[in-house]
Coordinates of C-alpha atoms and ligand atoms in Angstrom, one line a residue:
X1 CA 76.4 184.1 6.8
X2 CA 75.7 187.5 8.5
X3 CA 78.0 188.5 11.4
X4 CA 76.8 189.2 14.7
X5 CA 77.1 192.4 16.9
X6 CA 76.4 192.3 20.6
X7 CA 75.1 195.6 21.9
X8 CA 74.8 196.0 25.5
X9 CA 72.3 198.6 26.7
X10 CA 69.1 200.2 25.2
X11 CA 69.5 203.9 25.8
X12 CA 69.9 206.4 23.0
X13 CA 73.5 205.2 22.3
X14 CA 72.7 201.4 22.1
X15 CA 69.5 201.8 20.1
X16 CA 70.9 204.3 17.8
X17 CA 73.8 202.1 17.1
X18 CA 71.8 199.0 16.8
X19 CA 69.5 200.8 14.1
X20 CA 72.6 201.6 12.0
X21 CA 74.5 198.1 12.4
X22 CA 71.5 196.3 11.7
X23 CA 71.6 197.5 8.0
X24 CA 74.9 195.3 7.7
X25 CA 74.9 192.8 10.4
X26 CA 72.6 190.7 12.7
X27 CA 72.3 192.6 16.0
X28 CA 71.6 191.2 19.4
X29 CA 70.9 193.8 22.0
X30 CA 70.7 192.9 25.6
X31 CA 69.5 195.1 28.4
X32 CA 69.0 194.5 32.1
X33 CA 65.6 195.6 32.7
X34 CA 62.8 196.6 30.3
X35 CA 63.9 198.1 27.0
X36 CA 62.9 201.8 27.9
X37 CA 64.5 201.8 31.4
X38 CA 67.6 204.1 30.7
X39 CA 68.9 207.4 31.8
X40 CA 67.8 208.5 28.3
X41 CA 64.1 207.9 29.2
X42 CA 64.4 210.5 32.1
X43 CA 66.1 213.2 30.1
X44 CA 64.4 216.3 30.4
X45 CA 66.0 219.5 28.8
X46 CA 67.0 218.3 25.3
X47 CA 69.5 217.9 22.7
X48 CA 71.9 220.8 21.9
X49 CA 72.2 221.4 18.1
X50 CA 73.2 224.5 16.1
X51 CA 69.9 225.1 14.2
X52 CA 69.0 228.7 15.0
X53 CA 69.7 231.4 12.3
X54 CA 71.9 233.4 14.9
X55 CA 74.0 230.2 16.0
X56 CA 77.0 228.9 14.5
X57 CA 79.2 225.7 15.2
X58 CA 81.9 227.9 16.4
X59 CA 79.7 229.3 19.3
X60 CA 78.5 225.9 20.4
X61 CA 82.2 224.7 20.2
X62 CA 83.3 227.6 22.3
X63 CA 80.5 227.0 24.9
X64 CA 81.5 223.4 25.0
X65 CA 85.1 224.1 25.6
X66 CA 84.5 226.9 28.2
X67 CA 82.2 224.5 30.0
X68 CA 85.0 221.7 29.8
X69 CA 87.6 224.0 31.5
X70 CA 90.4 223.4 29.0
X71 CA 90.3 219.5 28.8
X72 CA 88.1 219.1 25.8
X73 CA 89.3 217.2 23.0
X74 CA 89.0 219.7 20.1
X75 CA 88.5 217.3 17.2
X76 CA 85.9 215.3 19.1
X77 CA 83.9 218.6 20.0
X78 CA 84.1 219.6 16.4
X79 CA 82.8 216.3 15.2
X80 CA 80.0 216.3 17.7
X81 CA 78.9 220.0 17.0
X82 CA 79.2 219.8 13.2
X83 CA 77.4 216.4 12.7
X84 CA 74.8 217.1 15.6
X85 CA 72.1 218.8 13.5
X86 CA 72.0 215.9 11.0
X87 CA 71.7 213.3 13.7
X88 CA 68.8 215.5 15.4
X89 CA 67.0 215.5 11.8
X90 CA 67.6 211.9 11.3
X91 CA 65.6 211.3 14.7
X92 CA 62.9 213.3 13.4
X93 CA 62.9 211.3 10.2
X94 CA 62.6 208.2 12.4
X95 CA 59.5 209.8 14.0
X96 CA 60.5 211.8 17.0
X97 CA 58.2 214.8 17.6
X98 CA 59.8 217.8 19.1
X99 CA 58.3 221.1 20.4
X100 CA 57.6 223.5 17.6
X101 CA 56.9 227.2 17.8
X102 CA 56.1 230.1 15.5
X103 CA 53.8 229.8 12.3
X104 CA 55.5 232.2 9.7
X105 CA 56.8 230.7 7.2
X106 CA 55.6 227.6 9.0
X107 CA 56.3 226.1 12.5
X108 CA 59.9 225.6 13.3
X109 CA 61.8 223.7 16.2
X110 CA 61.4 225.4 19.5
X111 CA 64.8 226.2 20.8
X112 CA 65.3 226.4 24.4
X113 CA 68.4 227.7 26.3
X114 CA 70.3 226.0 29.3
X115 CA 73.3 227.0 31.7
X116 CA 76.5 227.8 29.8
X117 CA 74.8 228.1 26.3
X118 CA 75.3 231.4 24.6
X119 CA 72.5 230.8 22.2
X120 CA 69.1 229.3 22.2
X121 CA 69.9 225.7 20.7
X122 CA 68.1 223.2 23.0
X123 CA 65.9 220.9 20.8
X124 CA 63.3 219.5 23.1
X125 CA 59.8 217.8 23.5
X126 CA 58.7 220.0 26.4
X127 CA 60.2 218.6 29.3
X128 CA 60.2 215.0 28.4
X129 CA 62.7 215.0 25.5
X130 CA 64.3 211.6 26.8
X131 CA 60.9 209.8 26.6
X132 CA 60.3 211.0 23.2
X133 CA 63.8 209.8 22.0
X134 CA 63.5 206.5 23.6
X135 CA 60.0 206.0 22.3
X136 CA 61.1 206.7 18.8
X137 CA 64.2 204.6 19.0
X138 CA 62.5 201.6 20.7
X139 CA 59.7 201.6 18.2
X140 CA 62.1 201.6 15.3
X141 CA 64.3 198.9 16.9
X142 CA 61.2 196.6 17.3
X143 CA 60.2 197.2 13.6
X144 CA 63.7 196.2 12.3
X145 CA 63.8 192.4 11.2
X146 CA 67.7 192.3 11.9
X147 CA 67.7 193.3 15.6
X148 CA 66.8 190.9 18.5
X149 CA 66.2 192.5 21.8
X150 CA 66.6 190.4 25.0
X151 CA 65.2 192.2 28.0
X152 CA 66.3 191.4 31.5
X153 CA 69.6 190.3 30.4
X154 CA 72.5 191.8 32.4
X155 CA 76.1 191.7 30.9
X156 CA 78.4 190.1 33.5
X157 CA 81.9 190.4 31.9
X158 CA 83.6 190.8 28.6
X159 CA 85.3 187.8 27.1
X160 CA 88.7 189.0 25.9
X161 CA 91.6 187.0 24.4
X162 CA 95.1 187.7 23.6
X163 CA 95.3 187.0 19.8
X164 CA 98.0 187.4 17.2
X165 CA 97.8 190.1 14.6
X166 CA 99.0 189.7 11.1
X167 CA 102.5 190.9 12.1
X168 CA 102.6 188.3 15.0
X169 CA 102.2 190.7 17.8
X170 CA 99.5 190.0 20.4
X171 CA 96.5 192.1 20.7
X172 CA 93.6 191.9 23.4
X173 CA 90.5 191.1 21.4
X174 CA 86.9 191.0 22.7
X175 CA 85.0 187.9 21.5
X176 CA 81.7 188.5 23.4
X177 CA 80.3 188.6 26.9
X178 CA 78.9 186.6 29.7
X179 CA 75.4 187.7 30.2
X180 CA 73.0 186.8 33.1
X181 CA 69.2 186.1 32.2
X182 CA 68.1 187.6 35.4
X183 CA 64.8 185.8 35.4
X184 CA 66.2 182.4 34.8
X185 CA 69.1 182.9 37.1
X186 CA 71.6 181.6 34.6
X187 CA 74.6 182.9 32.9
X188 CA 75.3 182.3 29.2
X189 CA 78.1 183.3 26.9
X190 CA 77.2 185.3 23.9
X191 CA 79.9 185.3 21.1
X192 CA 80.0 188.2 18.9
X193 CA 82.1 189.7 16.0
X194 CA 82.0 193.1 17.5
X195 CA 80.9 194.2 21.0
X196 CA 79.3 197.5 22.0
X197 CA 79.3 198.9 25.5
X198 CA 76.3 201.4 25.7
X199 CA 75.6 200.9 29.5
X200 CA 75.2 204.6 30.5
X201 CA 76.3 206.2 33.6
X202 CA 77.2 205.4 37.2
X203 CA 75.0 207.9 39.4
X204 CA 74.3 205.2 41.9
X205 CA 77.8 205.2 43.2
X206 CA 76.3 208.1 45.2
X207 CA 73.7 208.3 47.8
X208 CA 71.7 210.9 45.9
X209 CA 71.4 210.9 42.2
X210 CA 69.1 212.0 39.4
X211 CA 69.6 208.6 37.6
X212 CA 67.3 205.7 37.6
X213 CA 68.5 202.4 39.2
X214 CA 70.2 201.0 36.0
X215 CA 73.0 203.5 36.3
X216 CA 75.5 201.4 38.3
X217 CA 78.6 201.9 36.1
X218 CA 78.5 198.3 34.7
X219 CA 80.3 199.1 31.4
X220 CA 83.2 201.0 32.9
X221 CA 83.9 198.2 35.5
X222 CA 83.6 195.6 32.7
X223 CA 85.9 197.3 30.4
X224 CA 88.4 198.1 33.2
X225 CA 88.4 194.5 34.3
X226 CA 89.1 193.5 30.8
X227 CA 92.1 195.8 30.3
X228 CA 90.6 198.8 28.7
X229 CA 91.7 202.2 29.6
X230 CA 89.4 204.4 31.7
X231 CA 89.8 208.2 31.9
X232 CA 88.7 211.1 33.9
X233 CA 86.4 209.4 36.5
X234 CA 87.0 212.3 38.9
X235 CA 84.7 214.5 36.7
X236 CA 81.2 213.5 38.3
X237 CA 78.7 216.1 37.3
X238 CA 76.3 216.9 40.2
X239 CA 73.1 218.6 38.8
X240 CA 72.4 221.7 41.0
X241 CA 68.5 221.4 40.9
X242 CA 66.9 218.2 42.1
X243 CA 63.8 218.4 44.3
X244 CA 64.2 218.3 47.9
X245 CA 61.0 216.6 49.2
X246 CA 60.8 213.2 50.9
X247 CA 57.9 212.3 48.5
X248 CA 60.1 212.8 45.3
X249 CA 63.8 213.0 46.4
X250 CA 66.2 213.7 43.7
X251 CA 63.7 214.2 40.8
X252 CA 65.2 216.5 38.5
X253 CA 64.2 220.0 37.9
X254 CA 65.5 220.6 34.4
X255 CA 68.2 223.4 33.9
X256 CA 65.6 224.6 31.2
X257 CA 63.6 225.9 34.1
X258 CA 66.6 228.3 34.9
X259 CA 66.9 229.0 31.1
X260 CA 63.2 230.2 31.0
X261 CA 63.9 232.5 33.8
X262 CA 63.8 230.6 37.1
X263 CA 65.9 232.3 39.9
X264 CA 67.9 230.7 42.7
X265 CA 67.2 232.1 46.0
X266 CA 68.0 231.4 49.8
X267 CA 65.3 230.4 52.0
X268 CA 64.6 234.0 53.1
X269 CA 64.0 234.8 49.3
X270 CA 67.3 236.7 48.6
X271 CA 68.8 235.7 45.2
X272 CA 72.4 234.6 45.6
X273 CA 73.8 233.7 42.2
X274 CA 75.0 237.2 41.2
X275 CA 77.9 236.9 43.8
X276 CA 79.3 233.8 42.1
X277 CA 78.9 234.4 38.3
X278 CA 78.1 237.0 35.8
X279 CA 75.4 234.8 34.2
X280 CA 73.8 234.5 37.8
X281 CA 71.2 231.7 37.7
X282 CA 72.1 230.6 34.4
X283 CA 75.6 229.9 35.2
X284 CA 77.2 226.6 34.2
X285 CA 75.9 223.8 36.5
X286 CA 79.4 223.1 38.3
X287 CA 79.4 226.8 39.4
X288 CA 75.8 226.6 40.5
X289 CA 76.2 223.2 42.3
X290 CA 79.3 224.7 44.2
X291 CA 77.4 227.9 45.0
X292 CA 74.6 225.9 46.4
X293 CA 76.9 223.8 48.4
X294 CA 78.6 226.6 49.8
X295 CA 75.4 228.5 50.7
X296 CA 74.1 225.5 52.5
X297 CA 77.3 224.9 54.5
X298 CA 77.2 228.7 55.5
X299 CA 73.5 228.7 56.5
X300 CA 73.2 225.3 57.8
X301 CA 69.8 224.9 55.8
X302 CA 68.9 221.6 54.0
X303 CA 67.9 223.3 50.6
X304 CA 67.6 226.5 48.7
X305 CA 64.8 227.5 46.4
X306 CA 64.3 227.6 42.6
X307 CA 61.7 230.0 42.0
X308 CA 59.4 230.4 39.0
X309 CA 56.4 232.0 40.6
X310 CA 57.1 235.3 38.7
X311 CA 56.6 233.4 35.4
X312 CA 53.1 233.1 33.9
X313 CA 51.5 230.1 35.4
X314 CA 50.2 229.0 32.1
X315 CA 53.4 228.9 30.5
X316 CA 55.0 227.1 33.3
X317 CA 52.4 224.3 33.1
X318 CA 52.7 224.2 29.3
X319 CA 56.4 224.2 28.9
X320 CA 57.2 222.0 32.0
X321 CA 54.2 219.5 32.3
X322 CA 56.1 216.7 33.8
X323 CA 57.9 218.9 36.5
X324 CA 54.6 220.8 37.2
X325 CA 52.7 217.5 37.8
X326 CA 55.5 215.6 39.7
X327 CA 55.9 218.5 42.2
X328 CA 52.0 218.8 42.4
X329 CA 51.7 214.9 43.2
X330 CA 54.4 215.7 45.9
X331 CA 52.1 218.5 47.4
X332 CA 53.7 221.6 45.8
X333 CA 52.2 224.0 43.2
X334 CA 55.4 225.5 41.6
X335 CA 53.3 228.3 39.8
X336 CA 52.7 229.8 43.3
X337 CA 55.4 228.3 45.5
X338 CA 59.2 228.2 45.2
X339 CA 60.7 224.7 44.7
X340 CA 63.1 223.4 47.3
X341 CA 66.1 222.0 45.6
X342 CA 69.5 220.3 46.4
X343 CA 72.3 219.1 44.1
X344 CA 72.6 215.4 43.2
X345 CA 75.1 213.2 41.2
X346 CA 73.9 213.2 37.7
X347 CA 76.5 212.4 35.0
X348 CA 79.8 210.7 34.5
X349 CA 82.1 212.9 32.2
X350 CA 84.8 210.1 32.4
X351 CA 84.5 206.5 31.1
X352 CA 86.0 204.1 28.7
X353 CA 88.7 205.8 26.5
X354 CA 87.6 206.1 22.9
X355 CA 88.9 207.6 19.9
X356 CA 86.7 209.6 17.2
X357 CA 85.2 206.3 15.9
X358 CA 84.2 205.1 19.4
X359 CA 86.9 202.4 19.4
X360 CA 88.3 201.5 22.7
X361 CA 91.8 200.0 23.4
X362 CA 90.5 196.7 23.0
X363 CA 90.1 195.1 19.5
X364 CA 86.5 194.6 18.4
X365 CA 85.1 196.7 21.3
X366 CA 83.3 200.0 21.0
X367 CA 81.9 202.2 23.6
X368 CA 79.2 204.8 23.2
X369 CA 77.2 207.1 25.1
X370 CA 77.7 208.0 28.9
X371 CA 79.9 205.0 29.3
X372 CA 82.6 206.3 27.0
X373 CA 85.1 209.1 27.4
X374 CA 85.5 210.6 23.9
X375 CA 87.0 213.7 25.3
X376 CA 83.9 215.9 24.2
X377 CA 83.1 217.0 27.9
X378 CA 86.6 217.7 29.2
X379 CA 86.3 218.6 32.9
X380 CA 82.5 219.5 32.8
X381 CA 79.7 218.6 30.5
X382 CA 77.7 221.5 28.9
X383 CA 74.0 220.9 29.4
X384 CA 72.3 218.7 26.7
X385 CA 75.4 217.7 24.9
X386 CA 75.1 214.1 26.2
X387 CA 72.3 212.9 23.9
X388 CA 73.9 214.7 21.2
X389 CA 77.3 212.9 21.8
X390 CA 75.6 209.5 21.9
X391 CA 73.8 210.2 18.7
X392 CA 77.0 211.4 16.8
X393 CA 79.4 208.6 18.2
X394 CA 76.9 205.8 17.7
X395 CA 76.9 206.8 14.1
X396 CA 80.7 206.8 13.9
X397 CA 80.8 203.4 15.8
X398 CA 78.4 201.6 13.4
X399 CA 80.4 203.0 10.2
X400 CA 83.6 201.7 11.8
X401 CA 82.2 198.3 12.6
X402 CA 81.1 197.9 9.2
X403 CA 84.6 198.8 7.9
X404 CA 86.2 196.4 10.5
X405 CA 83.9 193.4 9.8
X406 CA 84.5 193.8 6.0
X407 CA 88.1 193.9 6.4
X408 CA 88.7 191.3 9.0
X409 CA 85.5 189.0 8.8
X410 CA 84.2 187.1 11.8
X411 CA 86.1 186.8 15.1
X412 CA 87.6 183.7 16.0
X413 CA 85.6 181.6 18.6
X414 CA 87.1 181.8 22.2
X415 CA 89.0 178.8 23.4
X416 CA 86.9 176.8 25.9
X417 CA 84.0 179.2 26.4
X418 CA 82.7 176.9 29.2
X419 CA 85.2 178.4 31.4
X420 CA 83.4 181.5 31.5
X421 CA 80.4 179.7 32.9
X422 CA 81.7 178.9 36.4
X423 CA 78.9 181.2 37.7
X424 CA 76.5 178.4 36.9
X425 CA 78.2 175.8 39.1
X426 CA 75.5 174.4 41.5
X427 CA 77.7 174.8 44.7
X428 CA 78.2 178.5 43.9
X429 CA 74.4 178.8 43.1
X430 CA 73.5 177.4 46.4
X431 CA 75.4 180.2 48.2
X432 CA 73.1 183.1 48.2
X433 CA 73.8 186.7 49.1
X434 CA 70.5 188.1 50.1
X435 CA 69.3 191.2 48.3
X436 CA 69.2 193.0 51.8
X437 CA 72.8 192.3 52.4
X438 CA 73.9 193.4 49.2
X439 CA 71.7 196.6 49.6
X440 CA 73.3 197.3 53.0
X441 CA 76.9 197.0 51.5
X442 CA 75.8 199.3 48.6
X443 CA 74.4 201.9 51.0
X444 CA 77.5 202.1 52.9
X445 CA 79.6 202.8 49.8
X446 CA 77.1 205.2 48.4
X447 CA 77.1 207.1 51.8
X448 CA 80.9 207.2 52.0
X449 CA 81.0 208.6 48.2
X450 CA 78.4 211.2 49.0
X451 CA 80.3 212.5 52.3
X452 CA 83.8 212.0 51.1
X453 CA 84.0 212.3 47.4
X454 CA 81.2 214.8 46.7
X455 CA 81.1 218.5 45.2
X456 CA 83.9 219.8 47.4
X457 CA 86.8 217.5 48.2
X458 CA 90.3 217.1 50.1
X459 CA 93.0 214.8 49.9
X460 CA 92.6 213.8 53.5
X461 CA 88.8 212.8 52.9
X462 CA 89.7 211.4 49.5
X463 CA 92.4 209.0 51.0
X464 CA 90.2 208.0 53.9
X465 CA 87.4 207.0 51.3
X466 CA 89.9 205.2 49.1
X467 CA 91.1 203.0 52.3
X468 CA 87.5 202.2 53.1
X469 CA 86.2 201.5 49.5
X470 CA 89.4 199.3 48.9
X471 CA 88.2 197.1 51.9
X472 CA 84.6 197.0 50.7
X473 CA 85.7 196.3 47.2
X474 CA 87.9 193.4 48.2
X475 CA 85.0 192.0 50.5
X476 CA 82.6 192.4 47.6
X477 CA 84.8 190.7 45.0
X478 CA 85.3 187.7 47.5
X479 CA 81.5 187.6 48.1
X480 CA 80.8 187.7 44.2
X481 CA 83.4 184.8 43.6
X482 CA 81.8 182.6 45.9
X483 CA 78.0 183.1 45.5
X484 CA 75.1 182.8 43.2
X485 CA 75.3 185.6 40.6
X486 CA 72.3 188.0 40.6
X487 CA 71.8 191.3 39.2
X488 CA 72.3 192.7 42.7
X489 CA 75.7 191.2 43.0
X490 CA 76.8 192.1 39.5
X491 CA 75.8 195.8 40.2
X492 CA 77.3 195.9 43.8
X493 CA 80.6 194.5 42.2
X494 CA 80.7 197.1 39.6
X495 CA 79.7 200.0 41.8
X496 CA 82.6 199.2 44.1
X497 CA 85.0 199.0 41.2
X498 CA 83.7 202.4 39.9
X499 CA 83.8 204.2 43.1
X500 CA 87.4 203.0 43.5
X501 CA 88.1 204.3 40.0
X502 CA 86.6 207.7 40.8
X503 CA 88.6 208.3 44.1
X504 CA 91.7 206.9 42.4
X505 CA 91.5 209.5 39.5
X506 CA 90.4 212.2 42.0
X507 CA 93.6 211.7 44.0
X508 CA 95.7 211.7 40.9
X509 CA 94.5 215.3 39.9
X510 CA 96.5 217.9 42.0
X511 CA 94.5 220.9 41.0
X512 CA 90.9 222.0 40.8
X513 CA 89.5 222.0 37.4
X514 CA 85.7 221.8 36.2
X515 CA 83.7 219.4 38.3
X516 CA 86.7 218.5 40.3
X517 CA 87.3 220.8 43.2
X518 CA 89.9 219.9 45.8
X519 CA 90.4 222.5 48.8
X520 CA 94.0 221.4 48.9
X521 CA 94.6 222.6 45.5
X522 CA 91.8 225.3 44.9
X523 CA 93.3 226.7 41.6
X524 CA 93.6 225.3 38.2
X525 CA 97.1 224.4 37.2
X526 CA 97.8 226.3 34.0
X527 CA 101.4 225.9 34.3
X528 CA 101.6 222.9 32.2
X529 CA 99.3 221.4 29.4
X530 CA 96.1 219.8 30.8
X531 CA 96.0 216.2 30.9
X532 CA 93.4 213.3 31.3
X533 CA 93.6 211.1 34.3
X534 CA 93.9 207.6 32.7
X535 CA 93.9 204.3 34.4
X536 CA 95.5 201.9 34.4
X537 CA 98.7 204.0 34.2
X538 CA 100.6 201.9 31.6
X539 CA 98.7 203.0 28.6
X540 CA 97.1 206.0 27.2
X541 CA 94.8 204.6 24.6
X542 CA 92.4 206.6 22.6
X543 CA 92.7 210.2 24.0
X544 CA 94.7 212.4 21.6
Ligands
FAD601 P1 71.5 205.1 29.2 O1 70.3 205.9 28.4 O2 71.7 205.1 30.7 O3 71.2 203.7 28.9 C1 71.9 202.6 29.3 C2 71.4 201.2 29.0 O4 72.3 200.1 29.3 C3 70.1 200.9 29.8 O5 69.2 200.3 29.0 C4 70.5 200.0 30.7 O6 69.5 199.2 31.4 C5 71.6 199.2 30.2 N1 72.5 198.5 30.9 C6 73.3 198.9 31.9 N2 74.2 198.1 32.4 C7 73.9 197.0 31.8 C8 74.3 195.6 31.7 N3 75.3 195.2 32.7 N4 73.8 194.7 31.1 C9 72.6 195.1 30.1 N5 72.3 196.3 30.0 C10 72.8 197.2 30.9 N6 71.3 214.8 28.8 C11 71.2 215.6 27.7 O7 71.8 215.6 26.7 N7 69.9 216.2 27.7 C12 69.3 216.2 28.9 O8 68.2 216.9 28.7 C13 69.5 215.2 29.7 N8 68.5 215.2 31.0 C14 68.8 214.3 31.9 C15 68.0 214.2 32.8 C16 68.1 213.1 33.8 C17 67.1 212.9 34.8 C18 69.1 212.2 33.6 C19 69.5 211.1 34.6 C20 70.1 212.4 32.6 C21 70.0 213.4 31.7 N9 70.9 213.6 30.7 C22 70.7 214.5 29.7 C23 72.0 212.8 30.5 C24 71.6 211.7 29.4 O9 70.3 211.4 29.7 C25 72.4 210.4 29.5 O10 73.8 210.7 29.6 C26 72.2 209.6 28.2 O11 70.9 209.4 28.0 C27 73.0 208.4 28.3 O12 72.6 207.5 27.3 P2 73.3 206.1 27.1 O13 72.6 205.4 26.0 O14 74.7 206.3 27.1 O15 72.8 205.4 28.5
SIN602 C1 68.3 219.2 32.5 O1 67.2 219.0 31.9 O2 68.7 219.9 33.3 C2 69.4 218.0 32.1 C3 70.1 218.5 31.1 C4 71.3 217.6 31.0 O3 71.8 217.0 31.9 O4 72.1 217.9 29.9

């Protein structure tokens, strides 16, 4: 009988993994909304890959490491960069249509440029790259006879047991997960021979984020509760340029806009990035986000501008159709008016610790994509390295799962699985937390994270935030334990857990590095080797 793999999440990571694993196992993929709803679907800029004749892996590795501020894991970066182009061409074989340019000797991939990249290397589908990637992968998954997709199924918790290994020592092993059918309102246990977390990021820990509503840190929270190690959660990337208009707040204005010549300006029209970095408006995004934060604090303004009015209007409309039309819908023609922008939470560089094969510290559990901390991004992710990382590490995870299942066979069945289904207890189901109440608690926490754990931090404010988030987290856990499990309560519980992990990691880092800037330690500490912030403190699983 074929073995079963449970994949949680239908973004680039989960879908890519599923397609590969379906060649040797039966794959059940659960996703908490519709299959396309993911961060992936909203990715604009593209996928970084060494393809151009004037580019080389060494340049991409160096750019990644410079952005990562001394904390990248070298072997992980090498793996991503060297294998990246093959994964991009595989996507094309599966049907992805990326933008092309030139005609001699024939059209070639059009390669864009983004902040921190020393070469043109961003493969894109205009400014809708994620939609094209997601469309391609969902279509391939739907065609595959070995993959079953369950939409509107939200994973609640991993089911983990301590099992003896051949030498008699005990090892935490994941045997599947509990999953809520969000339409039927019931929790079921899904047994699996291997389980893959591909749940994406945690942007909704903050009040303002580029992320769609699915990004609530579920995978990190589940893995932490199950005993896996989590690292580097302090490195939250704030995207510098999101639209500041009430009609479309936090809509992303791609970094590629700066790559094509967009200029950051104060409200009086003065360009200001020259004072912050030699690459001016094309500086890496942590520097740009901090520069904007500092200019806004200095001027008291609510936004700065990103200006493309000096570019050819036809070019802007053709290269950025999505951005052009979204802004136009909100009442702004970007070809003749500058774009009001502010930073917003965008990407989580930390996550569940994994090794080069995407193995976590828990046996039979893998983590791929934004939920994982492979070490590739270090203290700051280079633009367009995220889709690339997901593609490369999903491939490794699938190969490793095949070897694992061949060597060890099926996982044992958990003891008394019904104990995981306490959530279906009628008494508990009768106790309802209203969506409005869950929303109020969520807002309280997001506001606190935005004001106290944002782009510029201090020990005093971090400690204050930790005190308040601890109280909130305890209250939320209590509420969760005694009420009907819904998507709202699952997400609230996970967000509270993740917020706490972000603050705890931030408090442990006694320096400023990459995305983490603390006014009490404004300098990077190069007096000792750079290290990851790993929680819980007892183990250092996965990071080399
Ligand atoms: P996602 O694509 O977020 O998928 C996560 C999946 O897990 C979703 O299907 C979700 O519904 C599901 N899920 C979550 N929790 C549960 C649960 N409890 N149970 C069941 N299912 C669950 N990166 C780049 O490299 N290039 C770009 O140009 C780029 N642009 C971006 C633009 C925007 C607006 C955003 C938000 C991000 C961008 N990024 C970009 C980052 C990149 O899109 C993401 O890091 C990447 O897509 C993450 O892929 P993933 O598969 O790990 O997660
Ligand atoms: C963007 O298009 O600016 C997003 C790119 C990224 O997050 O990698």
